Coordinates of C-alpha atoms and ligand atoms in Angstrom, one line a residue:
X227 CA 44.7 -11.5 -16.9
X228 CA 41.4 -10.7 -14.9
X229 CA 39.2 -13.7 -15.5
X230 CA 35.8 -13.3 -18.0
X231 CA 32.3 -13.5 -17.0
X232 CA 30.3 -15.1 -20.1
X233 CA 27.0 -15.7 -20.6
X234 CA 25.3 -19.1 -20.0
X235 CA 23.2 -19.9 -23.4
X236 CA 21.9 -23.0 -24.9
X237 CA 23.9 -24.8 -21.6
X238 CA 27.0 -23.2 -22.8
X239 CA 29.1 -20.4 -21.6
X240 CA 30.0 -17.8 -24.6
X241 CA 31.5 -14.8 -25.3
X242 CA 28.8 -11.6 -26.0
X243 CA 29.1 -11.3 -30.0
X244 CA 30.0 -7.6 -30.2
X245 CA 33.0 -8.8 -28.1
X246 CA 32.6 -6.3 -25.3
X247 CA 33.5 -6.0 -21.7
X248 CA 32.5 -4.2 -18.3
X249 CA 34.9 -4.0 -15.6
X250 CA 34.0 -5.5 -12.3
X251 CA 35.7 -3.7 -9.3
X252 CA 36.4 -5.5 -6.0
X253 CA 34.6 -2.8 -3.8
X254 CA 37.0 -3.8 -0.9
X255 CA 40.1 -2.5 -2.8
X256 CA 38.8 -0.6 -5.3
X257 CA 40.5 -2.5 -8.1
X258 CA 38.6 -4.3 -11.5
X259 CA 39.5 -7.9 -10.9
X260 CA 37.3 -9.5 -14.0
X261 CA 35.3 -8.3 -16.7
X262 CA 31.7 -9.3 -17.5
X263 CA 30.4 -9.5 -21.2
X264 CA 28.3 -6.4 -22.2
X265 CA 25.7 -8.1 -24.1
X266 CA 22.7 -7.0 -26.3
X267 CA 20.1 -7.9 -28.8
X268 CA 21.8 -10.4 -30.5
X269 CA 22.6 -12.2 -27.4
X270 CA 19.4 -12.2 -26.2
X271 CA 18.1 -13.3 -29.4
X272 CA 20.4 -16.7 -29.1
X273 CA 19.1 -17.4 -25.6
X274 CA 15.6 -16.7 -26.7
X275 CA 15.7 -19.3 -29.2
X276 CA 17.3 -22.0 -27.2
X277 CA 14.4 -20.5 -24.1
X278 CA 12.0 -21.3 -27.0
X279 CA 13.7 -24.7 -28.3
X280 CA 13.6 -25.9 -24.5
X281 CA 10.4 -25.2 -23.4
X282 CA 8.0 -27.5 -25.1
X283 CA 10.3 -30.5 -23.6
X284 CA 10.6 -28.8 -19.9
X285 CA 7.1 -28.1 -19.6
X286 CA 6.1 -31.5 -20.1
X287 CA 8.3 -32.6 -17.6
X288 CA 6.9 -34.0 -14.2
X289 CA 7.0 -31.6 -11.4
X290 CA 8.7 -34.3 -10.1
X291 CA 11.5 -34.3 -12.1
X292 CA 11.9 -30.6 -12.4
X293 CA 11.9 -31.1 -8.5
X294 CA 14.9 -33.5 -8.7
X295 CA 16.8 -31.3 -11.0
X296 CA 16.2 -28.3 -8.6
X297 CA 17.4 -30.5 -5.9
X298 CA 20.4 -31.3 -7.5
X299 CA 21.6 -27.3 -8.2
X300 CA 20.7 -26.9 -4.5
X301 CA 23.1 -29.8 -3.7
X302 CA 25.6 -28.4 -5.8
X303 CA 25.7 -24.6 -4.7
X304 CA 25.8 -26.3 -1.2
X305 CA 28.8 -28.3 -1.9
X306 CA 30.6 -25.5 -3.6
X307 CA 29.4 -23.0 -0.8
X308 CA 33.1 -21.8 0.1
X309 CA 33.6 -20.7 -3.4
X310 CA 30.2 -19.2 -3.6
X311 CA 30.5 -17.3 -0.6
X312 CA 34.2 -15.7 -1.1
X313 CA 33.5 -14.9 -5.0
X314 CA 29.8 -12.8 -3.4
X315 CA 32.0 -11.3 -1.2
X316 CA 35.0 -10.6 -3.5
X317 CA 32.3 -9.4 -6.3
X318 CA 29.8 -7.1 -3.8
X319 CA 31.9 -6.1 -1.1
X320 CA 30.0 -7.5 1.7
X321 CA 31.6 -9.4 5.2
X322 CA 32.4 -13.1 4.3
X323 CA 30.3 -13.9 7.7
X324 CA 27.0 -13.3 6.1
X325 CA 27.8 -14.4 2.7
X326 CA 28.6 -17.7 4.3
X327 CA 25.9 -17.3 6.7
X328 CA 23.1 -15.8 4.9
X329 CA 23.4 -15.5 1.0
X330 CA 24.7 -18.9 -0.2
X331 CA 22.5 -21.0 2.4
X332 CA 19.6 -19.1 1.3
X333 CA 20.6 -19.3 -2.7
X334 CA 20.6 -23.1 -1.8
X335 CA 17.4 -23.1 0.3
X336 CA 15.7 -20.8 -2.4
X337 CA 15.8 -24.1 -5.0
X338 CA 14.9 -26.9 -2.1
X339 CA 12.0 -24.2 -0.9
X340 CA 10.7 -24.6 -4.4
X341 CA 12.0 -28.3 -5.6
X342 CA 9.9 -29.4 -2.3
X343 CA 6.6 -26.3 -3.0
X344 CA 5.8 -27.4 -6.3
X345 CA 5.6 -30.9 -5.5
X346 CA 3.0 -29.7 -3.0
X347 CA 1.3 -27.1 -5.5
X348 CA -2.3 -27.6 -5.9
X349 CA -5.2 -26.2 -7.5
X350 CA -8.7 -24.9 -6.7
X351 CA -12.2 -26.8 -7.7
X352 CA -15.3 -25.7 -7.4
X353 CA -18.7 -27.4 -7.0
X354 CA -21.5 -25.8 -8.4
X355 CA -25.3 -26.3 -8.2
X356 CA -26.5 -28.7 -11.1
X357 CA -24.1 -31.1 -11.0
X358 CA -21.6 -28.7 -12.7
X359 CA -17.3 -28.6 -11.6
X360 CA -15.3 -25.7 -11.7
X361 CA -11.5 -26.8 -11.8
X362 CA -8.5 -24.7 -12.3
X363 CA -5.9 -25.7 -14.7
X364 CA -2.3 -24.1 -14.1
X365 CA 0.3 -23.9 -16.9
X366 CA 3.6 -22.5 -17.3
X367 CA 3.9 -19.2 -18.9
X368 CA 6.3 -20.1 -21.1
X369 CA 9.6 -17.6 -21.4
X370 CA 9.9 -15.3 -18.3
X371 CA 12.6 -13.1 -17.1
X372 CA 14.5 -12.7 -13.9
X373 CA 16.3 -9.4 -13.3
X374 CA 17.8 -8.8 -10.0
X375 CA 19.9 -6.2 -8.2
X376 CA 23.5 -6.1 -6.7
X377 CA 22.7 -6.1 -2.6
X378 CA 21.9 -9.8 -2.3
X379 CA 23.1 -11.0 -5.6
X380 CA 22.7 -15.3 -5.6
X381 CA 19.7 -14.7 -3.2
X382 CA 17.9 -12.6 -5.0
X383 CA 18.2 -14.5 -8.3
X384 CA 17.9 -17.8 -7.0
X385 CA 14.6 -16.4 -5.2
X386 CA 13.1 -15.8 -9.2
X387 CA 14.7 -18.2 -10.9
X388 CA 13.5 -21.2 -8.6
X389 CA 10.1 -20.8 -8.8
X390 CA 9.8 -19.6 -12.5
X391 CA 11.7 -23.1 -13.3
X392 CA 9.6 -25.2 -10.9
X393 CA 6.8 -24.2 -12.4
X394 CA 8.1 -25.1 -15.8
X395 CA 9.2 -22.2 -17.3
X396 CA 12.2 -21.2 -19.3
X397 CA 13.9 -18.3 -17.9
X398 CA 16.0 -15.7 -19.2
X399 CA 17.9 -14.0 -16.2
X400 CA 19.8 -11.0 -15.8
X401 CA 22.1 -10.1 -12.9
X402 CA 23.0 -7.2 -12.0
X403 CA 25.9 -5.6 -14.2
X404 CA 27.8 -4.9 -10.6
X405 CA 27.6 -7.9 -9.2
X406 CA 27.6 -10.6 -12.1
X407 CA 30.1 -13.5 -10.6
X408 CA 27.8 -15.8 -8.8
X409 CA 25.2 -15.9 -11.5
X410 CA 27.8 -17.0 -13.6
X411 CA 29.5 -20.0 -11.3
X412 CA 25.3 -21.1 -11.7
X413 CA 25.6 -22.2 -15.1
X414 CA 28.0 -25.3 -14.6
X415 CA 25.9 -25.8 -11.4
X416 CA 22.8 -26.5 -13.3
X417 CA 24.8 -28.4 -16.1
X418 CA 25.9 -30.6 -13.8
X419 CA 22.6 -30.9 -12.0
X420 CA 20.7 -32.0 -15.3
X421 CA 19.0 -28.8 -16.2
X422 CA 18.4 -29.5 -19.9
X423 CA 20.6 -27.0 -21.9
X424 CA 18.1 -23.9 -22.4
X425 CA 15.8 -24.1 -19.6
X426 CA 18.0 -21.2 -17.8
X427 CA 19.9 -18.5 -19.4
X428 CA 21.7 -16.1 -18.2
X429 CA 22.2 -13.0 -20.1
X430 CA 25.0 -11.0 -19.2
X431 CA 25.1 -7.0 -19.5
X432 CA 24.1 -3.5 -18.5
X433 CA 20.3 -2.6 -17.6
X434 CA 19.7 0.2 -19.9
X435 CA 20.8 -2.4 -22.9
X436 CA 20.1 -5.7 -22.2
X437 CA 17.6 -5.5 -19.9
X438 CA 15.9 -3.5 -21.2
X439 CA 15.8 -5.7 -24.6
X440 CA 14.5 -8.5 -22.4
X441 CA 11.7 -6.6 -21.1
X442 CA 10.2 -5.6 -24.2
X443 CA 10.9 -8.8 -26.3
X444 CA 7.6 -10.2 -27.7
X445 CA 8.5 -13.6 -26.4
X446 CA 8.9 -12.6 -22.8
X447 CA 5.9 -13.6 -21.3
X448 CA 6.3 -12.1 -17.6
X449 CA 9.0 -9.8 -15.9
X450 CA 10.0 -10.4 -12.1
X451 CA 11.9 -7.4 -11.0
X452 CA 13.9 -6.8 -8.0
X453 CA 15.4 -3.1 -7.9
X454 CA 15.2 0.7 -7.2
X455 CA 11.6 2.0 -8.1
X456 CA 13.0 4.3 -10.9
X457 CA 13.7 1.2 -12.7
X458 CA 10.4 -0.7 -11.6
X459 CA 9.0 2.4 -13.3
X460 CA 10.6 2.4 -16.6
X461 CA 10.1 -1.6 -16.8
X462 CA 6.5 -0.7 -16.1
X463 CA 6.3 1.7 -18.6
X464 CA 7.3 -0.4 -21.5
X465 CA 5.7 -4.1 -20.7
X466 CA 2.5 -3.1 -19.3
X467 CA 1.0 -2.0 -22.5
X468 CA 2.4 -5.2 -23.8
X469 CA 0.6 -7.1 -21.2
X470 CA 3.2 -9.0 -19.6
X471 CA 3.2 -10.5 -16.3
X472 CA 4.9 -7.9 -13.7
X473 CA 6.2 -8.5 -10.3
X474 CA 8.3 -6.0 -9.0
X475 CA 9.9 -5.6 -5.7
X476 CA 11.3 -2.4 -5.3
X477 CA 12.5 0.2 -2.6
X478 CA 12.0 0.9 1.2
X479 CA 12.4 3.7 4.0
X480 CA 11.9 1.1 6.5
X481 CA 10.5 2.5 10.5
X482 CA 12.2 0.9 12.7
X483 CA 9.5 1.6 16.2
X484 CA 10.8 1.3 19.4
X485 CA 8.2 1.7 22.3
X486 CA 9.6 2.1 26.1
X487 CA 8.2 -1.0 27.1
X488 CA 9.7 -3.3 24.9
X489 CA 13.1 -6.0 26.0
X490 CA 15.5 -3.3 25.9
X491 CA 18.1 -5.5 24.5
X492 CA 16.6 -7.8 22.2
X493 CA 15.5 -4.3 20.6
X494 CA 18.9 -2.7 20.3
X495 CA 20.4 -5.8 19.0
X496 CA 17.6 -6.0 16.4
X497 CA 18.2 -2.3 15.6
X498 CA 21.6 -2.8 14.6
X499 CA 21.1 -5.2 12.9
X500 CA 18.3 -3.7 10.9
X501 CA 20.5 -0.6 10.2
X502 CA 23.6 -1.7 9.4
X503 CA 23.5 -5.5 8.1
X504 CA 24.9 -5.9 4.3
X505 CA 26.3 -1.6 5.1
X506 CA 22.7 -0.8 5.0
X507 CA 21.8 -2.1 1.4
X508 CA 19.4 -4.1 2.0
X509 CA 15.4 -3.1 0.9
X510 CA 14.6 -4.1 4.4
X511 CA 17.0 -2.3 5.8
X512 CA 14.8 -0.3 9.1
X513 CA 16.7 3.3 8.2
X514 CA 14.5 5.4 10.2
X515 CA 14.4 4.6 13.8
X516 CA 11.6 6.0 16.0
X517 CA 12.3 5.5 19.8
X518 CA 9.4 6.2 22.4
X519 CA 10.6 9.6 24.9
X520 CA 10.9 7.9 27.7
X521 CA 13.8 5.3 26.5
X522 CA 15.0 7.9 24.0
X523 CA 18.2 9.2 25.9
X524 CA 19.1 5.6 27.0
X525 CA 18.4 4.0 23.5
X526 CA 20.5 6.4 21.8
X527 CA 23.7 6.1 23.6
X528 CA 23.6 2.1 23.9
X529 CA 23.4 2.4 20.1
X530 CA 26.2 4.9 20.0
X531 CA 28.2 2.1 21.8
X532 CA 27.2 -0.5 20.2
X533 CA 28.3 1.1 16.2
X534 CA 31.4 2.2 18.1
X535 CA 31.8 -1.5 18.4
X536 CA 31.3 -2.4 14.9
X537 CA 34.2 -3.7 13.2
X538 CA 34.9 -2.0 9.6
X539 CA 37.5 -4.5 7.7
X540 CA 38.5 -6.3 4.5
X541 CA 34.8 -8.1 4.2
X542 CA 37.4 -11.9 3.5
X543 CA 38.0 -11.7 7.2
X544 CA 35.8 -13.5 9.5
X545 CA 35.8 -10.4 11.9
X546 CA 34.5 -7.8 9.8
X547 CA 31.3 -6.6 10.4
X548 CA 31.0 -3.8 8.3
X549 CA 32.5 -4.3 4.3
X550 CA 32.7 -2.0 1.8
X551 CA 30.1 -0.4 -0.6
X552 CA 29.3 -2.0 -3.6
X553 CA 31.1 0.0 -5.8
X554 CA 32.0 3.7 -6.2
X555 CA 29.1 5.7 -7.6
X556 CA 27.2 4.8 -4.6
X557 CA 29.7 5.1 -2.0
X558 CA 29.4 8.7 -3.2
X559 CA 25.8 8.8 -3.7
X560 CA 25.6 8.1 0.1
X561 CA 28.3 10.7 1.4
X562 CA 26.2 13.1 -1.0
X563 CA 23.2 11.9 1.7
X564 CA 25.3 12.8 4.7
X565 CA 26.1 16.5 2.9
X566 CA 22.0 16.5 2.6
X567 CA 21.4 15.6 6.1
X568 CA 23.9 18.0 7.5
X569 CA 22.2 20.8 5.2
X570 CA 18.7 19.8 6.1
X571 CA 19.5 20.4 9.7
X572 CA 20.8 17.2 11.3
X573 CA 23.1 16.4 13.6
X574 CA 25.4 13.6 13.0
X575 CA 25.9 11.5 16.1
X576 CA 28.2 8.8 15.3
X577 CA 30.0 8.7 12.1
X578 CA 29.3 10.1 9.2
X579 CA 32.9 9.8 7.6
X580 CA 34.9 7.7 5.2
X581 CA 36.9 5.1 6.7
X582 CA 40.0 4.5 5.6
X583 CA 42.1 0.9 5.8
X584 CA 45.6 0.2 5.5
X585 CA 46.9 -2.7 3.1
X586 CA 45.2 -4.1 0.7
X587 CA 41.8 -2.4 1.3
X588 CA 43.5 1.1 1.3
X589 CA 41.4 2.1 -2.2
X590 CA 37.9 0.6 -1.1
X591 CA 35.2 2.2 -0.7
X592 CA 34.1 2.1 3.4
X593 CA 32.4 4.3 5.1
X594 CA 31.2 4.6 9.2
X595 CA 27.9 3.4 9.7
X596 CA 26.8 6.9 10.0
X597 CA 23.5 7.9 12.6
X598 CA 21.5 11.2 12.6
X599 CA 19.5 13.0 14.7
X600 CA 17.8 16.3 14.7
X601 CA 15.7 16.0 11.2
X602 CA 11.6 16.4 10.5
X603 CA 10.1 13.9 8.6
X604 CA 9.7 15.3 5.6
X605 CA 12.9 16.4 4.9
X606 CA 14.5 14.7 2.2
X607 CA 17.2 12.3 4.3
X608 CA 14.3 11.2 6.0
X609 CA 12.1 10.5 2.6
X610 CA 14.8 9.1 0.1
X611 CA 15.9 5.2 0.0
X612 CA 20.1 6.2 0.6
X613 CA 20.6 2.4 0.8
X614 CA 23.7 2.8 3.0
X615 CA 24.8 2.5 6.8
X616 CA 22.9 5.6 7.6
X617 CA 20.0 5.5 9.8
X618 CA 18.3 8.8 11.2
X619 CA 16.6 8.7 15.1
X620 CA 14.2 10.6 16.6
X621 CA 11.9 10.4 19.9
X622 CA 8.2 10.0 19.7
X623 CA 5.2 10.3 22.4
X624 CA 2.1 8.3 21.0
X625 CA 1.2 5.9 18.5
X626 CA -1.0 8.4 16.6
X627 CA 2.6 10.3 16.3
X628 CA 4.2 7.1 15.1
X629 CA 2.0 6.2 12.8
X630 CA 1.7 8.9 11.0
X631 CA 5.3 9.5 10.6
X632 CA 6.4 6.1 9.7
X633 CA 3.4 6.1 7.0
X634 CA 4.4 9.7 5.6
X635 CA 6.8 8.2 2.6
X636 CA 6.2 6.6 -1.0
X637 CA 7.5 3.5 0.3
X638 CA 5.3 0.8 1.9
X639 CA 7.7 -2.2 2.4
X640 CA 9.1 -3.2 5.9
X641 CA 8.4 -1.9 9.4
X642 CA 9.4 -3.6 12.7
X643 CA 7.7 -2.9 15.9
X644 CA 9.8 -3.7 19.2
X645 CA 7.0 -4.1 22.3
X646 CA 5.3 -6.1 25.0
X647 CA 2.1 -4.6 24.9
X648 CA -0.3 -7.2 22.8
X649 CA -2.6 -4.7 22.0
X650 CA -0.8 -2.4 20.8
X651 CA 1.4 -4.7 18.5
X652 CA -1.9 -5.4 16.7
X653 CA -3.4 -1.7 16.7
X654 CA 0.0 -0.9 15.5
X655 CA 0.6 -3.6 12.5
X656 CA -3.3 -2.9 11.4
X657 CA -2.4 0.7 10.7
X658 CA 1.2 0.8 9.3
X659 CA 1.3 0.9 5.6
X660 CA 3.7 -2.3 4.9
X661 CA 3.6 -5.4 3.2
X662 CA 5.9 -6.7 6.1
X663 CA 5.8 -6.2 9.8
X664 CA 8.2 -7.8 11.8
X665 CA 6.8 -7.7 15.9
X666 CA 10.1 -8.1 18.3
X667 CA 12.3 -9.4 15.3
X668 CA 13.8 -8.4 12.3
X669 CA 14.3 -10.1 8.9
X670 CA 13.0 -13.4 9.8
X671 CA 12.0 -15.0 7.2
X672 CA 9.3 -18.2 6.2
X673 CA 9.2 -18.7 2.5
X674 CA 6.1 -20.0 2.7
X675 CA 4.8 -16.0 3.1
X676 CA 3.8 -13.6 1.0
X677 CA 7.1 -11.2 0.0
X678 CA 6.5 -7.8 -0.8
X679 CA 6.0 -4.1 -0.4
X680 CA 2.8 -1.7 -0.5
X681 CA 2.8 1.7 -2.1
X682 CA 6.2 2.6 -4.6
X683 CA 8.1 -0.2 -3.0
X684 CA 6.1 -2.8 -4.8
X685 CA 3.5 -4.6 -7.1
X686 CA 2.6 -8.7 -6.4
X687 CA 4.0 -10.9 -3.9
X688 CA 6.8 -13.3 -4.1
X689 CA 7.1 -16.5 -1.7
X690 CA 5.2 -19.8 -1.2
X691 CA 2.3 -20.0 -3.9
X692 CA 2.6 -16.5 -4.5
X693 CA 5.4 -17.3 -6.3
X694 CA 4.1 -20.5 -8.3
X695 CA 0.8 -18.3 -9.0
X696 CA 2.6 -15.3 -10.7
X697 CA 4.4 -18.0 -12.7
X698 CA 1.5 -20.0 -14.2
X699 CA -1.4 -19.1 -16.4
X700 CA -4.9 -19.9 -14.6
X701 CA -7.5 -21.8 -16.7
X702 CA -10.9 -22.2 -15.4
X703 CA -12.6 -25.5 -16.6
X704 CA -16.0 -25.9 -16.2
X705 CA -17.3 -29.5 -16.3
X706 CA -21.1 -30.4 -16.8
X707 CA -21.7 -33.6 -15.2
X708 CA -25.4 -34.3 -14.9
Ligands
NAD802 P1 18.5 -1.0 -10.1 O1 17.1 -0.8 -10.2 O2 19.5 0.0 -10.5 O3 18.9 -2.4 -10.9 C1 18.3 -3.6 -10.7 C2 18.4 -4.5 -11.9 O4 17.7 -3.9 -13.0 C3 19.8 -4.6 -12.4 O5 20.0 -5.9 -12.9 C4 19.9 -3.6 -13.5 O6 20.9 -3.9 -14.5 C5 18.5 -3.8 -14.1 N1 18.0 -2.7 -14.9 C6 18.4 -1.3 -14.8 N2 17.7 -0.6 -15.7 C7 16.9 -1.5 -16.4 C8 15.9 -1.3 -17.4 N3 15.7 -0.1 -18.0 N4 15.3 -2.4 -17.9 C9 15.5 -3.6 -17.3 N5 16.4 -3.8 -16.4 C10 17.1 -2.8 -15.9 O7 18.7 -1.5 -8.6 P2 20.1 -1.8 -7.8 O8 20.8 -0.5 -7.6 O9 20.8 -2.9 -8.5 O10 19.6 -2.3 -6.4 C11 19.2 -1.5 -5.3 C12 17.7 -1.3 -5.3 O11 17.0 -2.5 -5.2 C13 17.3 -0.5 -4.1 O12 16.3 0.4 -4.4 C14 16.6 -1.6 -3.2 O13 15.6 -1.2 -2.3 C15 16.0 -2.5 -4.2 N6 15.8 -3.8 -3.7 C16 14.5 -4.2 -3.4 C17 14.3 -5.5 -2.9 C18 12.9 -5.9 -2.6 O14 12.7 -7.1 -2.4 N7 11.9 -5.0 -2.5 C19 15.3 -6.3 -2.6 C20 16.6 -5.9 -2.9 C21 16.9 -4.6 -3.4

């Protein structure tokens, strides 16, 4: 029998009440290998009152010994990090390099980021003519809720739920329905770390049900949302007239900006890996590569050879570059894209098919990490998040050109720049509409920084004190000393 995935409430893991199951596929064979609990209101409505029950106790604690306990479930994901990392990949399809690599270390560094920022998290004061002291008093919300998506599933929950806690919040959290296992191994984590029973719970189930539930409950004090922008929307919709807390980090159609004097190498490495990391599904993913004329010819065919290269296996062995998509309606979704591309005009230079494996990944759902050339900016392929190992090229002559065409979508959340010209770098990161630019690199990341995307892809910053400051209430005190 395919093992269950319960909900963690009240420090224990239960059943949902109505009894009722999802299946979760293994994207690499195609196959449901466990079932996760379909929860709803009344579910929620346990975790609630045990968020409620908890909070008077863990608000009160010392950020000191919230910073232990955060410790401890850092320790403990660490020391389990095998199992963490083969049940991400096993549950989201993706190469066992980078969940051992990337996901679990940074699930684990998430909650020592935090156990170590709040111990450092101060306040502003103020001294005003007259013998008068303007302090700011900061104070945990109180109930808050995490919901995150399937791409980076541990890391992008671990990336809420660590700060909301450290700042002494309860926290209801919902995983995504596709990608619920690792969320659920966190519960016995943060038993056996000392997280008082409570403090965390994680509610189990689909968006449109649960998550919705959370979002709107009159408890729920602020919403931290990581997802597509249609659902950043609807979230919008229903808690800003209720006046909760929003921060939600939401899609990209990242440029990717090559200029002709930049380290040819270091760029095409960067490129690839800003394409097709994680199959493409990652928000930062730079799906729109813009390569300077000059270099253009030469750029395109070292990439050519370089996603020849790419190795497209079972993601549990070490070799595999390129896993499987997280779960069949998007694998479709994105050969719909390629249809669309081929419609619109484009040209596919490399890939563009299914791929097919032998054994036991014959039914999973893989696909060539597909490149395009040939389409205007506006077209659709070029304006859509596809969120798969597609990426779309296309020479450029000035930066004015540039510019304008990696500003011209809704989306304002990644770029990356690859040159050696100083002066441009800056001209070029003053003008592009993104709450991240990356010069000569991509994806690296200081958690001290502000985390976040302009225009549709988002609203508030994560990171650092960004983080600690959407999850505390400010108080201005004014004292009159003379
Ligand atoms: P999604 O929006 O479908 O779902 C995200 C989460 O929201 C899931 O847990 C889902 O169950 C929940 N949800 C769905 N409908 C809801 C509702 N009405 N109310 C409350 N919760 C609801 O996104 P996805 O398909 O899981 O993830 C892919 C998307 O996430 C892409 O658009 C990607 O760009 C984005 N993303 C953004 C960032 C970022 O930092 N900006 C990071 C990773 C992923």
């Amino acid at each position: 029998m395919s093992e269950k995935i319960l909900n963690f409430i009240d420090g224990q893991l239960v059943e949902p009440k109505s009894n009722e199951y999802l299946d979760c596929y293994e994207p690499a064979t195609g196959q449901v290998y466990a079932s996760v609990a379909n929860s709803g209101e009344k579910d929620l409505a346990d975790a609630v009152a045990s968020a409620q029950n908890a909070f008077p106790a863990w608000a009160a604690t010392s950020p000191l010994n919230r910073s232990l306990i955060l410790r401890n479930i850092a320790h403990g994901i660490k020391a389990h990090a095998e199992k963490f990392a083969k049940a991400e990949t096993i549950d989201s399809g993706k190469p066992i390099s980078a969940s051992m690599k990337t996901d679990i270390p940074r699930s684990w560094l998430n909650f020592e980021f935090f156990a170590d920022a709040i111990t450092q998290f101060s306040s502003e004061s103020h001294e005003t003519d007259g013998g008068t002291l303007n302090f700011t008093m900061r104070s945990p919300l109180g109930i808050v809720t995490c919901i995150a998506p399937w791409n980076l599933p541990l890391y992008l929950l671990s990336w809420k739920i660590a700060p909301a806690l450290a700042a002494g919040n309860c926290v209801l959290a919902k995983p995504s329905e596709v990608t619920p296992m690792t969320a659920f191994m966190l519960g016995e984590i943060c038993n056996k770390a000392g997280l008082p029973k409570g403090v965390l719970n994680i509610v189990q189930g689909t968006g449109a049900n649960v998550g919705s539930s959370m979002v709107k409950h009159p408890a729920v004090k602020a919403v931290s949302f990581t997802g597509s922008t249609a659902v950043g929307a609807e979230i919008s919709k229903h808690a800003a007239p209720l006046f909760k807390k929003l921060s939600l980090e939401m899609g990209g159609k990242n440029p990717n900006i090559i200029f002709a004097d930049c380290n040819f190498e270091k760029a095409l490495l960067g490129t690839i890996r800003a394409a097709f990391s994680n199959q493409g599904q990652i928000c930062l993913c730079g799906s729109r590569i813009f390569v300077e004329r000059p270099i253009y010819e030469k750029f395109k065919s070292a990439l050519v050879a370089r996603i020849n290269v790419l190795k497209i296996g079972d993601p549990l062995e070490e070799s595999t570059d390129q896993g499987a998509l997280v779960s069949k309606i998007h694998f479709h979704r994105v050969m719909t894209y390629i249809a669309l591309a081929k419609k619109e005009g484009g040209t596919i230079v490399v890939g563009g098919e299914q791929k097919k494996l032998d054994g036991r990944c014959q039914g999973g759902w893989f696909m060539q990490p597909t490149l395009i050339e040939g389409l205007s900016n506006q077209c659709r392929t070029n304006q859509e998040e596809i969120f798969g190992p597609v990426a779309t090229i296309a020479p450029f002559d000035t930066e004015e050109e540039v510019l304008a065409a990696a500003n011209s979508t809704r989306y304002g959340l990644a770029a990356s720049i690859w040159t050696n010209n100083l002066g441009r770098a800056h001209r070029m990161t003053a003008k592009i509409e993104s709450g991240i630019v990356w010069v000569n690199c991509w994806m690296t990341r200081d958690l001290r920084t502000p985390f976040g995307g302009m225009k549709d892809s988002g609203v508030g910053r994560e990171g650092g004190l960004d983080a600690l400051r959407f999850f505390t209430d400010a108080k201005n005190v004014c004292v009159k000393y003379d």
